[in-house]
PDB file of C-alpha atoms in Angstrom:
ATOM      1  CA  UNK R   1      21.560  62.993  67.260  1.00  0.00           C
ATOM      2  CA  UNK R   2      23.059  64.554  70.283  1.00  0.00           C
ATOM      3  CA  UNK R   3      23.652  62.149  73.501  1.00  0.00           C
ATOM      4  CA  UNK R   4      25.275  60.039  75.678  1.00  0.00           C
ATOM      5  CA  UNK R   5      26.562  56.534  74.548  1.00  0.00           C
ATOM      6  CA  UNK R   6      27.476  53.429  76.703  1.00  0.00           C
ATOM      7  CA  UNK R   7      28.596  50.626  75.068  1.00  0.00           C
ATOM      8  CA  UNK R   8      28.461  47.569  75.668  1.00  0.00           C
ATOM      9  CA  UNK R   9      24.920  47.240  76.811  1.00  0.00           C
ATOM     10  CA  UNK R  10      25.711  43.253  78.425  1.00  0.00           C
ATOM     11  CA  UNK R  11      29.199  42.750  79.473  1.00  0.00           C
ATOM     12  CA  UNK R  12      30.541  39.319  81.081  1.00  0.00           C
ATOM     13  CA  UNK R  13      33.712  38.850  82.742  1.00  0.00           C
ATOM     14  CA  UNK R  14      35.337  36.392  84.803  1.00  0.00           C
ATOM     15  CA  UNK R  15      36.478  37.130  88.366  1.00  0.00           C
ATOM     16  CA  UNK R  16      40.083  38.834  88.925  1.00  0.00           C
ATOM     17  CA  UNK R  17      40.177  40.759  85.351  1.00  0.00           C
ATOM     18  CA  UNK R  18      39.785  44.138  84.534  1.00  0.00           C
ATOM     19  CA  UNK R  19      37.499  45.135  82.537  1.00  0.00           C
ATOM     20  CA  UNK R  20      36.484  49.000  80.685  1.00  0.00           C
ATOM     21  CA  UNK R  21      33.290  50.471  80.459  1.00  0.00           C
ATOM     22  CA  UNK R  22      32.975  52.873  77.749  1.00  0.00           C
ATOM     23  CA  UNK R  23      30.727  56.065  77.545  1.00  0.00           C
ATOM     24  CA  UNK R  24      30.913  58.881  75.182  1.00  0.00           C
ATOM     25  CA  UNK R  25      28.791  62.034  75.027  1.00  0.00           C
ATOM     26  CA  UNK R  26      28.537  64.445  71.896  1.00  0.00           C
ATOM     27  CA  UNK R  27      26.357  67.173  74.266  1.00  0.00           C
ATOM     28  CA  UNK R  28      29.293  69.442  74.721  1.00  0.00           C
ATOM     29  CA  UNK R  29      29.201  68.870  78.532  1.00  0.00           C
ATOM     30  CA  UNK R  30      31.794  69.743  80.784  1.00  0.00           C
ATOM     31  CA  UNK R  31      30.818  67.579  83.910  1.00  0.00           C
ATOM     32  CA  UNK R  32      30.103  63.705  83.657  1.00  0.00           C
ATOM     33  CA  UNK R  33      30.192  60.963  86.514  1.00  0.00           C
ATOM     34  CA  UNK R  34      29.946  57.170  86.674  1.00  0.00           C
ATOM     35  CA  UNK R  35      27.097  55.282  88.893  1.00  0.00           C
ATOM     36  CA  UNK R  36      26.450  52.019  90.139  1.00  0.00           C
ATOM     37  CA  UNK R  37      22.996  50.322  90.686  1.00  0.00           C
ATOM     38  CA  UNK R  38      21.947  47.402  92.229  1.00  0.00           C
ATOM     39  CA  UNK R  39      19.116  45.721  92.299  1.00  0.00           C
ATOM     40  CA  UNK R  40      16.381  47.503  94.051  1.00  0.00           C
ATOM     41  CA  UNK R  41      18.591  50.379  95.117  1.00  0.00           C
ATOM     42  CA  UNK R  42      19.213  53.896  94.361  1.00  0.00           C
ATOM     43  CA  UNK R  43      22.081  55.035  92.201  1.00  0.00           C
ATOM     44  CA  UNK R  44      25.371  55.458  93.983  1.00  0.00           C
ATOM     45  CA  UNK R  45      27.823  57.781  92.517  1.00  0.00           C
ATOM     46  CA  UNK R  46      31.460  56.229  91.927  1.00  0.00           C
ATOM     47  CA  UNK R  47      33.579  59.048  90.399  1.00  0.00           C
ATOM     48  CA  UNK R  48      32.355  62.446  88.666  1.00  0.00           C
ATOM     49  CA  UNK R  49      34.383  64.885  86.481  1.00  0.00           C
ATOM     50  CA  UNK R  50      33.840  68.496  85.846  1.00  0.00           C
ATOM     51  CA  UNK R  51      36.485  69.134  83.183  1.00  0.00           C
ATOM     52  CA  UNK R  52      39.066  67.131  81.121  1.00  0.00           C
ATOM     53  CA  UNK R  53      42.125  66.225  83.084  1.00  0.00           C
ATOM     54  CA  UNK R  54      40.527  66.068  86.485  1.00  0.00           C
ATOM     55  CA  UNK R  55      38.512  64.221  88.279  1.00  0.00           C
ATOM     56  CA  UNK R  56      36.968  63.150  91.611  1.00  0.00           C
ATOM     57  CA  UNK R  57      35.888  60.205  94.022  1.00  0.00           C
ATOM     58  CA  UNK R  58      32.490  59.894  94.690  1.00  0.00           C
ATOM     59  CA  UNK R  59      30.945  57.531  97.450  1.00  0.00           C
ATOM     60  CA  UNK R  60      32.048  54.325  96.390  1.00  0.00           C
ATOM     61  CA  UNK R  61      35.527  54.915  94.350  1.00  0.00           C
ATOM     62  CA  UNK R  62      37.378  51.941  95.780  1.00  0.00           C
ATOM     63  CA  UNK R  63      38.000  48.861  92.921  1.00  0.00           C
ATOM     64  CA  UNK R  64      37.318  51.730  89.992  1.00  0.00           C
ATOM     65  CA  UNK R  65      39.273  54.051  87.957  1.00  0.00           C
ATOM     66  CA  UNK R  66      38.474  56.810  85.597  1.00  0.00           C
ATOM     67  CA  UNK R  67      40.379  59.222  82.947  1.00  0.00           C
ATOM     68  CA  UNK R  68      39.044  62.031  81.336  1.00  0.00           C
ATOM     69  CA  UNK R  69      41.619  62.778  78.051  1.00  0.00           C
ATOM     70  CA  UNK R  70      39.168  64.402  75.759  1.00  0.00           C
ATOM     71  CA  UNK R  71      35.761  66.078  76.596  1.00  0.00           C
ATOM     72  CA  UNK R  72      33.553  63.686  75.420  1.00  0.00           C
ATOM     73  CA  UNK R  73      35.051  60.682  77.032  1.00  0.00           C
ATOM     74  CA  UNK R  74      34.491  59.727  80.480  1.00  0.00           C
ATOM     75  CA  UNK R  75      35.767  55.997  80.614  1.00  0.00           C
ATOM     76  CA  UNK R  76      34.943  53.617  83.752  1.00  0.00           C
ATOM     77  CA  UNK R  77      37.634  50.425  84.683  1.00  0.00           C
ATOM     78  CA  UNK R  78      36.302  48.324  87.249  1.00  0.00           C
ATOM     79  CA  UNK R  79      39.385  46.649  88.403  1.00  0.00           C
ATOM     80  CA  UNK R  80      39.860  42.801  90.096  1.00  0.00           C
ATOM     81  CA  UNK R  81      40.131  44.839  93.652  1.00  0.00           C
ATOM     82  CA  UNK R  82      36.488  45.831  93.050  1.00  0.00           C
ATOM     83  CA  UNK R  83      34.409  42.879  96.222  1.00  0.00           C
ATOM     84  CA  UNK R  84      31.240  42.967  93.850  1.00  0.00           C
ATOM     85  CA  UNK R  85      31.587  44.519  90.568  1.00  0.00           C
ATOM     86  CA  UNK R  86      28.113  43.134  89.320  1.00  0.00           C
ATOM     87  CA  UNK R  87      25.673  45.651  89.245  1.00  0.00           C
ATOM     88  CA  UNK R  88      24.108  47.944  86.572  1.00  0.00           C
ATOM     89  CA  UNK R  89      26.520  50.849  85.521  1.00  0.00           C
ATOM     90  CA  UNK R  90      24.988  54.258  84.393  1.00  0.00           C
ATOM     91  CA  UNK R  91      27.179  57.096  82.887  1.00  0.00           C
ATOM     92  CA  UNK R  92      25.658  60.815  82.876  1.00  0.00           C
ATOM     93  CA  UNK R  93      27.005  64.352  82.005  1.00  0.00           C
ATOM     94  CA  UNK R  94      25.668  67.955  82.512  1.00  0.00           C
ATOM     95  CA  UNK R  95      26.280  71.235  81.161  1.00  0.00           C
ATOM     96  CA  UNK R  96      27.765  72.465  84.813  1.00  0.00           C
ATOM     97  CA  UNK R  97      25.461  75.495  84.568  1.00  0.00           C
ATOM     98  CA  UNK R  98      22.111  74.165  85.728  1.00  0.00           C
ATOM     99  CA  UNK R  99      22.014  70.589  87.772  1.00  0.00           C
ATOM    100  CA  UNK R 100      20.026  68.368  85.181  1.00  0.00           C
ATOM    101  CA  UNK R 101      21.766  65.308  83.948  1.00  0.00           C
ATOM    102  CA  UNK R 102      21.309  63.359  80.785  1.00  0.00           C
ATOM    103  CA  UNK R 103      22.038  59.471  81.310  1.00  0.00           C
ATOM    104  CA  UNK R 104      23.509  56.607  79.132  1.00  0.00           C
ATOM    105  CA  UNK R 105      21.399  53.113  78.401  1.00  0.00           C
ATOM    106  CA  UNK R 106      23.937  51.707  81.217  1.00  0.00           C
ATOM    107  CA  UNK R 107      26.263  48.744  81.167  1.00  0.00           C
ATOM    108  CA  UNK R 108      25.242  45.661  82.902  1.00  0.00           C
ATOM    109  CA  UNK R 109      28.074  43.509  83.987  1.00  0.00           C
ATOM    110  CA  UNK R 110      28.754  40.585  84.745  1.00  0.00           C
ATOM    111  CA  UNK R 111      31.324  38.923  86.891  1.00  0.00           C
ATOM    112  CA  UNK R 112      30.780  35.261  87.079  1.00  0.00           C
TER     113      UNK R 112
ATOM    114  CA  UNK Z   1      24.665  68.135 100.358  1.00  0.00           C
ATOM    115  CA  UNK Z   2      20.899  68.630 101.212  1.00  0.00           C
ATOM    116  CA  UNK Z   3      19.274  65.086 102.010  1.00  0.00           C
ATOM    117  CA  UNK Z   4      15.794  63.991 100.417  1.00  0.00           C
ATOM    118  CA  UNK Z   5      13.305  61.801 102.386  1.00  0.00           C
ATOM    119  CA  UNK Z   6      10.738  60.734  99.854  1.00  0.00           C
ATOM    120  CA  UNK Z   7       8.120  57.734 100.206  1.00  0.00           C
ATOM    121  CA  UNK Z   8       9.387  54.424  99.454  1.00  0.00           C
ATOM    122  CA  UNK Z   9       6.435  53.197  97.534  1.00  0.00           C
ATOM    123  CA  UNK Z  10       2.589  54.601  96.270  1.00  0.00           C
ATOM    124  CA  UNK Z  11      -0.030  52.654  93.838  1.00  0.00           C
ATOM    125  CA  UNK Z  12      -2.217  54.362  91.801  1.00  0.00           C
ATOM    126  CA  UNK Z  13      -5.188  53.549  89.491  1.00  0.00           C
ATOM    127  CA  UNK Z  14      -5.159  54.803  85.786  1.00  0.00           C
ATOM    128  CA  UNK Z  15      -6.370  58.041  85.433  1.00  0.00           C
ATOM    129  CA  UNK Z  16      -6.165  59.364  88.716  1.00  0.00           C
ATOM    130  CA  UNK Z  17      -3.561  62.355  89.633  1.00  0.00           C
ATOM    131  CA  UNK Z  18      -0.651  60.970  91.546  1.00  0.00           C
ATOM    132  CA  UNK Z  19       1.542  63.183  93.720  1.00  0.00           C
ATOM    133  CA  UNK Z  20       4.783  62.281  95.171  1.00  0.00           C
ATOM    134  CA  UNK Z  21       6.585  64.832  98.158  1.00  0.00           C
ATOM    135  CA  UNK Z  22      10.026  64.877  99.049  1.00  0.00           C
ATOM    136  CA  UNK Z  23      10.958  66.561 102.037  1.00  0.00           C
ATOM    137  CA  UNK Z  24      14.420  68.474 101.712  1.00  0.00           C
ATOM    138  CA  UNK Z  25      14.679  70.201 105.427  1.00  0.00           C
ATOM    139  CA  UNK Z  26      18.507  71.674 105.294  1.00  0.00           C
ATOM    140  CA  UNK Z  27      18.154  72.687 101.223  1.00  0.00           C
ATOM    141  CA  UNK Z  28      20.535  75.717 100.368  1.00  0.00           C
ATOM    142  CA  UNK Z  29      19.440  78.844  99.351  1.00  0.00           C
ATOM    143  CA  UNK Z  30      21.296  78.346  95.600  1.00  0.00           C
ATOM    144  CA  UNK Z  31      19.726  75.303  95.167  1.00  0.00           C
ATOM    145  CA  UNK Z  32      17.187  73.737  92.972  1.00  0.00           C
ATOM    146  CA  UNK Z  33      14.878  70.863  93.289  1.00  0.00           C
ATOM    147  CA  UNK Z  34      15.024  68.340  90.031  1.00  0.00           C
ATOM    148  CA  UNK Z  35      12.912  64.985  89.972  1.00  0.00           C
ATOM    149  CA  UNK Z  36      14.113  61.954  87.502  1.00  0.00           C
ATOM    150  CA  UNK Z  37      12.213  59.323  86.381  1.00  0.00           C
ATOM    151  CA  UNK Z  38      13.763  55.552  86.334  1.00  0.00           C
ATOM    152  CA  UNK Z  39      12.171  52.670  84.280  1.00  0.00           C
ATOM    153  CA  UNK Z  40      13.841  49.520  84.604  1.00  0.00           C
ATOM    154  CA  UNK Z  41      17.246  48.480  83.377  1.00  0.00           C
ATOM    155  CA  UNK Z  42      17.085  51.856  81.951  1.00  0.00           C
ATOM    156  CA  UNK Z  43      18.564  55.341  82.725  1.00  0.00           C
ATOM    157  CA  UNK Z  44      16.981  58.414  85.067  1.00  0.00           C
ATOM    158  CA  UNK Z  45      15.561  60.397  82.764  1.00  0.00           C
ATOM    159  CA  UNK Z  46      14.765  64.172  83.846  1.00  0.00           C
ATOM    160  CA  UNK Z  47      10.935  65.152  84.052  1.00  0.00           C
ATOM    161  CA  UNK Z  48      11.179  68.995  85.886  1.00  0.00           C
ATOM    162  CA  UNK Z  49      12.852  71.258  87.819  1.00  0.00           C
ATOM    163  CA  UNK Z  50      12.039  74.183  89.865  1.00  0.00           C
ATOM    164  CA  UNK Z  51      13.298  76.690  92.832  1.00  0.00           C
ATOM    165  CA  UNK Z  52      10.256  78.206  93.829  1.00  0.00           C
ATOM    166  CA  UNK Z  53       6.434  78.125  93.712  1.00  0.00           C
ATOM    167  CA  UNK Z  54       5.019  76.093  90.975  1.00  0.00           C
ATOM    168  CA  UNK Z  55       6.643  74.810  87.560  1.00  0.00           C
ATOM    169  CA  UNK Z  56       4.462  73.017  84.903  1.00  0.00           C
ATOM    170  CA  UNK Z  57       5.144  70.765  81.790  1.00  0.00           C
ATOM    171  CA  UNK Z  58       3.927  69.067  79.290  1.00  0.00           C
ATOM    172  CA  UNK Z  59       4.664  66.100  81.794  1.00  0.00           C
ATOM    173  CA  UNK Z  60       4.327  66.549  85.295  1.00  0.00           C
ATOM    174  CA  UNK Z  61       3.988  70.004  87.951  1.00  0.00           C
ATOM    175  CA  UNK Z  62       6.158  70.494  90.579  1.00  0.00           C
ATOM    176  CA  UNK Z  63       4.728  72.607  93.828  1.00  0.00           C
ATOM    177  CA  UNK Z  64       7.510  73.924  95.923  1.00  0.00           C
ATOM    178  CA  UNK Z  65       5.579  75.389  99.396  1.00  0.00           C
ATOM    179  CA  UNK Z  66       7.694  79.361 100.509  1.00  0.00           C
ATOM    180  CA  UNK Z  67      10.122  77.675 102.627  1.00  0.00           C
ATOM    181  CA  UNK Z  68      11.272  75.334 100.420  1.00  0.00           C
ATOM    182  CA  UNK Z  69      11.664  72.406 102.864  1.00  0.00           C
ATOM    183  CA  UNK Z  70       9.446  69.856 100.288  1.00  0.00           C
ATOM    184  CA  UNK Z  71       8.393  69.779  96.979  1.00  0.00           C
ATOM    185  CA  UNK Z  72       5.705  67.823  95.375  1.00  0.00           C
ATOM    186  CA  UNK Z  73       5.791  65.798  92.138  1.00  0.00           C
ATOM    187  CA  UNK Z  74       2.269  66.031  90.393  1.00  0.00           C
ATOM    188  CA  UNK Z  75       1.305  63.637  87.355  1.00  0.00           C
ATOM    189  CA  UNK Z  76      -1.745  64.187  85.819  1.00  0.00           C
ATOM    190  CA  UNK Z  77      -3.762  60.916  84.779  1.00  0.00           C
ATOM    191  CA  UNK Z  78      -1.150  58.341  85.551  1.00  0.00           C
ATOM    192  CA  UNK Z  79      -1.543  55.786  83.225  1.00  0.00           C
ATOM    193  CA  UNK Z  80      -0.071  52.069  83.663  1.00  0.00           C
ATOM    194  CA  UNK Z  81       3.274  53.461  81.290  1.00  0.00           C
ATOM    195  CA  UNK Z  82       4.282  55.685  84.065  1.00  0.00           C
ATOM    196  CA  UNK Z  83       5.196  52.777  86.571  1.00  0.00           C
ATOM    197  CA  UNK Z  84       8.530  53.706  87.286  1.00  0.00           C
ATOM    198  CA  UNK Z  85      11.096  55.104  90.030  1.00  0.00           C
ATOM    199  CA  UNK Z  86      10.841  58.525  90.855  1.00  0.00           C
ATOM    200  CA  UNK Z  87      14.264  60.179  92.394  1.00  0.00           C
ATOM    201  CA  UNK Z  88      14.220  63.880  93.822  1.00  0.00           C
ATOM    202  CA  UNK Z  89      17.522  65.916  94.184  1.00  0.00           C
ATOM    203  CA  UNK Z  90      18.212  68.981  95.396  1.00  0.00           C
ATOM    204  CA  UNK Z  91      21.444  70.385  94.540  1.00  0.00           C
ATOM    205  CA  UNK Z  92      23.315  73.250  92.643  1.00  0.00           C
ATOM    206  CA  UNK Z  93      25.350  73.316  89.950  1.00  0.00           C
ATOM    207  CA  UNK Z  94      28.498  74.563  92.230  1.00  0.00           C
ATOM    208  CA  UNK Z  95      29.390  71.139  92.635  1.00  0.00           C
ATOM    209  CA  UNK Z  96      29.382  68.392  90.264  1.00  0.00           C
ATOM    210  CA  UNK Z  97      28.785  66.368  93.252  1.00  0.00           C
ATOM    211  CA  UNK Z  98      24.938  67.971  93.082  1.00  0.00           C
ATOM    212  CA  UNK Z  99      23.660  64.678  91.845  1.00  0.00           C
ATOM    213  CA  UNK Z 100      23.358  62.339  94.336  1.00  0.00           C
ATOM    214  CA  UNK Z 101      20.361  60.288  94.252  1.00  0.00           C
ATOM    215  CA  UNK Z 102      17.991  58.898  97.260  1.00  0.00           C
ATOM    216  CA  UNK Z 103      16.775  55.402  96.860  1.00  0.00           C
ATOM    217  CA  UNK Z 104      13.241  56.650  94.944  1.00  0.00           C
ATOM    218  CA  UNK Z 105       9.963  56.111  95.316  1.00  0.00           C
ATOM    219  CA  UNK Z 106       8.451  53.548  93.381  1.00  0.00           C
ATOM    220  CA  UNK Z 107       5.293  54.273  91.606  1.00  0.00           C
ATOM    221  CA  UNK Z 108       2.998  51.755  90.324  1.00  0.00           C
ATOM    222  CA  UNK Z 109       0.171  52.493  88.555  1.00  0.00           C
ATOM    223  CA  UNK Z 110      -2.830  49.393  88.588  1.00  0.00           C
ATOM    224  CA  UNK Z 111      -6.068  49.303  85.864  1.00  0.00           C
TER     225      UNK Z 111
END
């Protein structure tokens, strides 16, 4: 089955470490970009990339960091300078050609 | 990047036809209008897309007036399943930075 994969689904971590969000996509999609959600609230984009070895801030970049190696791997490390890293993380790629997005499950973390 | 205004909340009844407009004043002439769907601690999940006139699926229509400035999300017999979030975007696929979502409109649908 084609899609996009975040893993894990629940994700608890104690206040000052880093921690890695994973997503993976096997759509052959050249553009993917991290969210964040809170509760009640739209989805603000954090960083977006359009193809592998580059990538760009979105609105709310501080406390994260991205890579983009390989094509189908988009990962998301919210680091200890991130204020409030709980929240509900979504991951989403696109083909680039149209703008429709397909979105992960999300992460939900938690920093207690 | 072309800003949405859309209605922070509607209630429906089962069965009745629900329709949701976004207003989109300063929308470029390459772009398109695309409406997700949010269900909780889930997500967006596309429903339709259009640039002009009228699209239809096996889902929802979307109505986009000549001068593009709104759009309007039509479901058909809401039942209580469709109780969700419903985001409209305008953007283009110039810029990966197309998808930047409004706070929604949440839809809930009473029986």
């Amino acid at each position: 089955d084609g899609g996009i994969t975040q893993s894990p689904k629940y994700l608890f971590r104690k206040e000052g470490q880093n921690v890695t969000l994973s997503c993976e996509q096997n759509l052959n999609h050249d553009a993917m970009y991290w969210y964040r959600q809170d509760p009640g609230q739209g989805l603000r984009l954090i960083y977006y990339s359009q193809i592998v070895n580059d990538f760009q801030k979105g609105d709310i970049a501080e406390g994260y960091s991205v890579s983009r190696e390989k094509k189908e791997s988009f990962p998301l490390t919210v680091t200890s300078a991130q204020k409030n890293p709980t929240a509900f993380y979504l991951c989403a790629s696109s083909i680039g050609t149209v703008p429709q997005a397909f979105f992960g499950q999300g992460t939900r973390l938690t920093v207690v | 990047l072309a800003k949405t205004t859309q209605p922070i909340s509607m209630d429906s009844y089962e069965g009745q036809e629900v329709n949701i407009t976004c207003s989109h004043n300063n929308i470029a002439t390459n772009d398109y209008i695309t409406w997700y769907q949010q269900f909780p601690s889930q997500g967006p999940r596309f429903i339709i897309q259009g640039y002009k006139t009228k699209v239809t699926n096996e889902v929802a229509s979307l109505f986009i007036p000549a001068d593009r400035k709104s759009s309007t999300l039509s479901l058909p017999r809401v039942s209580l399943s469709d109780t969700a979030v419903y985001y409209c975007l305008v953007g283009n696929s110039g810029s990966a930075r197309q998808l930047t979502f409004g706070s929604g409109t949440q839809l809930t649908v009473l029986p």
